[in-house]
mmCIF file of C-alpha atoms in Angstrom:
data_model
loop_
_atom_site.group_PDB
_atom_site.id
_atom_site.type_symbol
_atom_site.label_atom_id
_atom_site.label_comp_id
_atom_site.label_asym_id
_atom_site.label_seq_id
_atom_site.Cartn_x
_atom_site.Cartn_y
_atom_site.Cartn_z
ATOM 1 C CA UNK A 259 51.415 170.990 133.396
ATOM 2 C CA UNK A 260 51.808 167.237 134.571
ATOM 3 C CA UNK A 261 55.021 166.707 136.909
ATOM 4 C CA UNK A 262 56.910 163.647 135.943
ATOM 5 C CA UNK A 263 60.003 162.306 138.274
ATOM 6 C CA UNK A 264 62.299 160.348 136.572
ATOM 7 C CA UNK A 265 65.003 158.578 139.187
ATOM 8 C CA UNK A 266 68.228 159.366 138.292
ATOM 9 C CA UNK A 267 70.352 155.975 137.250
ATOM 10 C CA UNK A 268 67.290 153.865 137.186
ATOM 11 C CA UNK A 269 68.661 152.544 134.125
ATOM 12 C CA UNK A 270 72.252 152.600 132.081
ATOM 13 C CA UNK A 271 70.583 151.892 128.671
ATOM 14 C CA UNK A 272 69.168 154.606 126.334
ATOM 15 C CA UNK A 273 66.011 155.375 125.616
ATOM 16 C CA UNK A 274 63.918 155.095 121.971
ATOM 17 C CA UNK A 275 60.508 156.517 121.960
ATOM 18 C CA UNK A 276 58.208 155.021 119.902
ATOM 19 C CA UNK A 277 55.265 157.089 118.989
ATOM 20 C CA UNK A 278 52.081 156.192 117.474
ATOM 21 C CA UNK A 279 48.229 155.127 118.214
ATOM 22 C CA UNK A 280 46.308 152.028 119.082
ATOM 23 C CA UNK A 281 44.310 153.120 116.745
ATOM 24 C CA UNK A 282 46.224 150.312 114.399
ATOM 25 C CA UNK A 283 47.044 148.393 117.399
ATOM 26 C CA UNK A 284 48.018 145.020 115.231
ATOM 27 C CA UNK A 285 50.980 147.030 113.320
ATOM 28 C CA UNK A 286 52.270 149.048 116.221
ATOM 29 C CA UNK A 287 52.162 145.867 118.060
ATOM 30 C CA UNK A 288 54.142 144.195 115.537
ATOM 31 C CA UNK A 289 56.581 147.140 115.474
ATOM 32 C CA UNK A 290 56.433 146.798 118.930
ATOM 33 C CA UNK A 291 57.335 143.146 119.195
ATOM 34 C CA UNK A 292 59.928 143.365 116.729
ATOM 35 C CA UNK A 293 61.956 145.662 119.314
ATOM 36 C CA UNK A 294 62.303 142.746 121.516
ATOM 37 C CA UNK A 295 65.181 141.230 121.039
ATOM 38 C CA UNK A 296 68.191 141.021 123.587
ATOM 39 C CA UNK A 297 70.436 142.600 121.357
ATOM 40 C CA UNK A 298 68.244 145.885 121.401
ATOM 41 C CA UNK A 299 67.107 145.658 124.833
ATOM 42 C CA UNK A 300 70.310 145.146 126.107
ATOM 43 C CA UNK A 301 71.183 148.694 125.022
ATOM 44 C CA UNK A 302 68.029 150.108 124.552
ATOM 45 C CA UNK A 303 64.490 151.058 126.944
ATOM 46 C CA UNK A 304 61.385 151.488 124.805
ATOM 47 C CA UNK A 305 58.849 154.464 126.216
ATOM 48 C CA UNK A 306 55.719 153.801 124.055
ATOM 49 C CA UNK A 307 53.724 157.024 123.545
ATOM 50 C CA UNK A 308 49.960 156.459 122.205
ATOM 51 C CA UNK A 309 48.068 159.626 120.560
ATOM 52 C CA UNK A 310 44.706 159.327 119.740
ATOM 53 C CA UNK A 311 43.277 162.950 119.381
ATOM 54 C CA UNK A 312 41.755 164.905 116.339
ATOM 55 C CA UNK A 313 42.826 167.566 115.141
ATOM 56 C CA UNK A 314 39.971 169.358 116.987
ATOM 57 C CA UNK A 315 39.354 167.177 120.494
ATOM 58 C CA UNK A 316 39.514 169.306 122.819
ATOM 59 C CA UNK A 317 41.922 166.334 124.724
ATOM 60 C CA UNK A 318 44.618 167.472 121.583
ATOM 61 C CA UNK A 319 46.050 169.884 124.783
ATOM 62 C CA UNK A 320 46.927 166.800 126.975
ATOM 63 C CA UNK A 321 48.206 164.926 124.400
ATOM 64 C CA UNK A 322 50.280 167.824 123.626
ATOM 65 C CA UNK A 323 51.879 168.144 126.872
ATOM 66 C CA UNK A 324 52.784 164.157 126.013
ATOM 67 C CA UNK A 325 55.157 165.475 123.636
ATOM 68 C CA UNK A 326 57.400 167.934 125.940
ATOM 69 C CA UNK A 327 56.999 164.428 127.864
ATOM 70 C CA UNK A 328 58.623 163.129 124.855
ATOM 71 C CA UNK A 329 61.425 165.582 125.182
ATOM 72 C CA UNK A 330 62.256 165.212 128.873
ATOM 73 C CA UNK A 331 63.208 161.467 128.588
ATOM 74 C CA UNK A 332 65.915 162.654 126.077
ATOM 75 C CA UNK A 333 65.657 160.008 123.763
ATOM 76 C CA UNK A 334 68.631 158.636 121.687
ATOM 77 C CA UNK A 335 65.874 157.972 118.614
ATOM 78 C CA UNK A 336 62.075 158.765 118.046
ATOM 79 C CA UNK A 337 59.823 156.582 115.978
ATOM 80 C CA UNK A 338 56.949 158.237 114.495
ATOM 81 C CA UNK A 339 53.828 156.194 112.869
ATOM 82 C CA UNK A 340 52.519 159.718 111.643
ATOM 83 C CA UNK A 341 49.730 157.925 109.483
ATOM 84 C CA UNK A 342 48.449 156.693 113.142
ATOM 85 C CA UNK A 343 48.509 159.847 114.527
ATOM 86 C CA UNK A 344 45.674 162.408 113.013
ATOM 87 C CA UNK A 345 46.548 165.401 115.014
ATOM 88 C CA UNK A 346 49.245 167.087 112.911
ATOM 89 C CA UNK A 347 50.363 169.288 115.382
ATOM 90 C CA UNK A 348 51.444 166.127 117.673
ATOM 91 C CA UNK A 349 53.726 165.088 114.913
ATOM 92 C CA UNK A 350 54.917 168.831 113.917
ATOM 93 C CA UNK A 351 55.781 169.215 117.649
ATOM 94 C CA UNK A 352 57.637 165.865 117.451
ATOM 95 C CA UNK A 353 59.732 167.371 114.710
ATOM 96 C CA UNK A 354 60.744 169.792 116.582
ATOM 97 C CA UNK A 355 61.889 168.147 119.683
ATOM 98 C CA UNK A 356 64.071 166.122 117.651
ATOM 99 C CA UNK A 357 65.272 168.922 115.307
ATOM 100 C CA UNK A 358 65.905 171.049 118.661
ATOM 101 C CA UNK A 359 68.126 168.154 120.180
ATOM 102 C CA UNK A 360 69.215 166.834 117.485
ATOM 103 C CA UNK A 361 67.630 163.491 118.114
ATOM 104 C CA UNK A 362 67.149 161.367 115.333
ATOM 105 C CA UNK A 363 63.604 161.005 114.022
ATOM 106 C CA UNK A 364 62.335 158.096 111.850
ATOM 107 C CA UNK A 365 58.911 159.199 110.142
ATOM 108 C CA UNK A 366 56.926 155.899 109.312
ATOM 109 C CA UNK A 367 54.666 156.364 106.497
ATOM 110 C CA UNK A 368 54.835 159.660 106.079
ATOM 111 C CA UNK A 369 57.810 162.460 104.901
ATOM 112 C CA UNK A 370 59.673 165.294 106.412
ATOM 113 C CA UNK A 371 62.826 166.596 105.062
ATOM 114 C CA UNK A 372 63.817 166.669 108.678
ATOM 115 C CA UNK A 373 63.724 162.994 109.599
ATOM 116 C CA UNK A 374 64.670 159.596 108.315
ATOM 117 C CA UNK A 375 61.178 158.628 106.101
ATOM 118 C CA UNK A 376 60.216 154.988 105.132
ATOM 119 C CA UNK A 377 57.651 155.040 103.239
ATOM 120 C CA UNK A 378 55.918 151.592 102.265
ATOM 121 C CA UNK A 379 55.799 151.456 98.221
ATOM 122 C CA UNK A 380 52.118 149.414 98.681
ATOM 123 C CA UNK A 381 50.350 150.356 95.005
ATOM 124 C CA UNK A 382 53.602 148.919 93.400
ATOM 125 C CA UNK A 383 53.980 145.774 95.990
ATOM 126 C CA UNK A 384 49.885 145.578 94.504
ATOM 127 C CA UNK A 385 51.300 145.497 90.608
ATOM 128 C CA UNK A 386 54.178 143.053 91.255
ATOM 129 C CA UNK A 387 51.488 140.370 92.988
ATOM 130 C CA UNK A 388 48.776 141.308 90.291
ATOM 131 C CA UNK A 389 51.426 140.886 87.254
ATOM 132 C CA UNK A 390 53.604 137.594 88.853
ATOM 133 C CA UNK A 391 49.639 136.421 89.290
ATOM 134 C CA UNK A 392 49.502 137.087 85.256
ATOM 135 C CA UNK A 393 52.197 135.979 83.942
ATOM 136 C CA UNK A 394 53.184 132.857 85.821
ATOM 137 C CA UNK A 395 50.133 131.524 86.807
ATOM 138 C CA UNK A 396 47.918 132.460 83.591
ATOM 139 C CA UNK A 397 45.304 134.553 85.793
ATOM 140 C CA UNK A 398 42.847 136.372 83.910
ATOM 141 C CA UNK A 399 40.273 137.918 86.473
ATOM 142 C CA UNK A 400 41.334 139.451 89.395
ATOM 143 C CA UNK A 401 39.076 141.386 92.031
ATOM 144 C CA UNK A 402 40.187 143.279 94.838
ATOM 145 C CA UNK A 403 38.680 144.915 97.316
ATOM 146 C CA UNK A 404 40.351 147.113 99.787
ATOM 147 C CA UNK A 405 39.141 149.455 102.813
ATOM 148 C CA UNK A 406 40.899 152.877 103.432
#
């Protein structure tokens, strides 16, 4: 078990822990970024947590222990980019931090019935371009090609 001190009234703002991997380092970046503004970090700290273990790593356990780390900053909000993060039971054990304080939890990408899920609609984003493509500029072959 890791010791962490954290100074009492180091700082009067809340905290939001964002959660992901650097696996997909250019969109948690740009999540990242976007958090930057004086109007949130006037009120708000981001802790940035990065998980990058399989299901079967044997470094899952530390990255494990990151999430009662997680819990002992008492966030006011957690952000999860549970595509990012492979292990399941990092983002199961996120769940239940925030279901156990009643934090709220916004799932990115993925859904729980126990958080706040946005969910990116991409395949019908992909038919709007593909049709407006079509229809008002008199395309007739498209290709795509996409990775996964």
């Amino acid at each position: 078990m890791h010791t962490i001190i954290i100074p009492q009234n180091l700082d009067t703002r809340e905290v939001v822990a964002v959660c992901g991997s650097w696996e997909d380092a250019e969109n948690f970046n740009i999540f990242l970024r976007a958090l930057q503004t004086p109007e949130f970090t006037s009120k708000y700290v981001t802790a940035v947590f990065s998980f990058g273990a399989l299901e079967h790593d044997d470094s899952r356990i530390n990255e494990l222990d990151m999430v009662s780390c997680v819990e002992r900053i008492n966030p006011s909000a957690i952000f999860v980019f549970s595509e990012m993060i492979h292990n399941k039971e990092i983002v199961e054990g996120l769940i239940d931090v925030s279901s156990a304080k009643d934090i709220p939890l916004v799932m990115l990408e993925n859904r729980s019935d126990k958080a706040i899920n946005v969910v990116c609609d991409y395949d019908g984003a992909f038919e709007e371009i593909v049709r407006h493509m079509i229809e008002h500029h008199g395309y007739k072959d498209i290709n795509m090609f996409a990775g996964s």
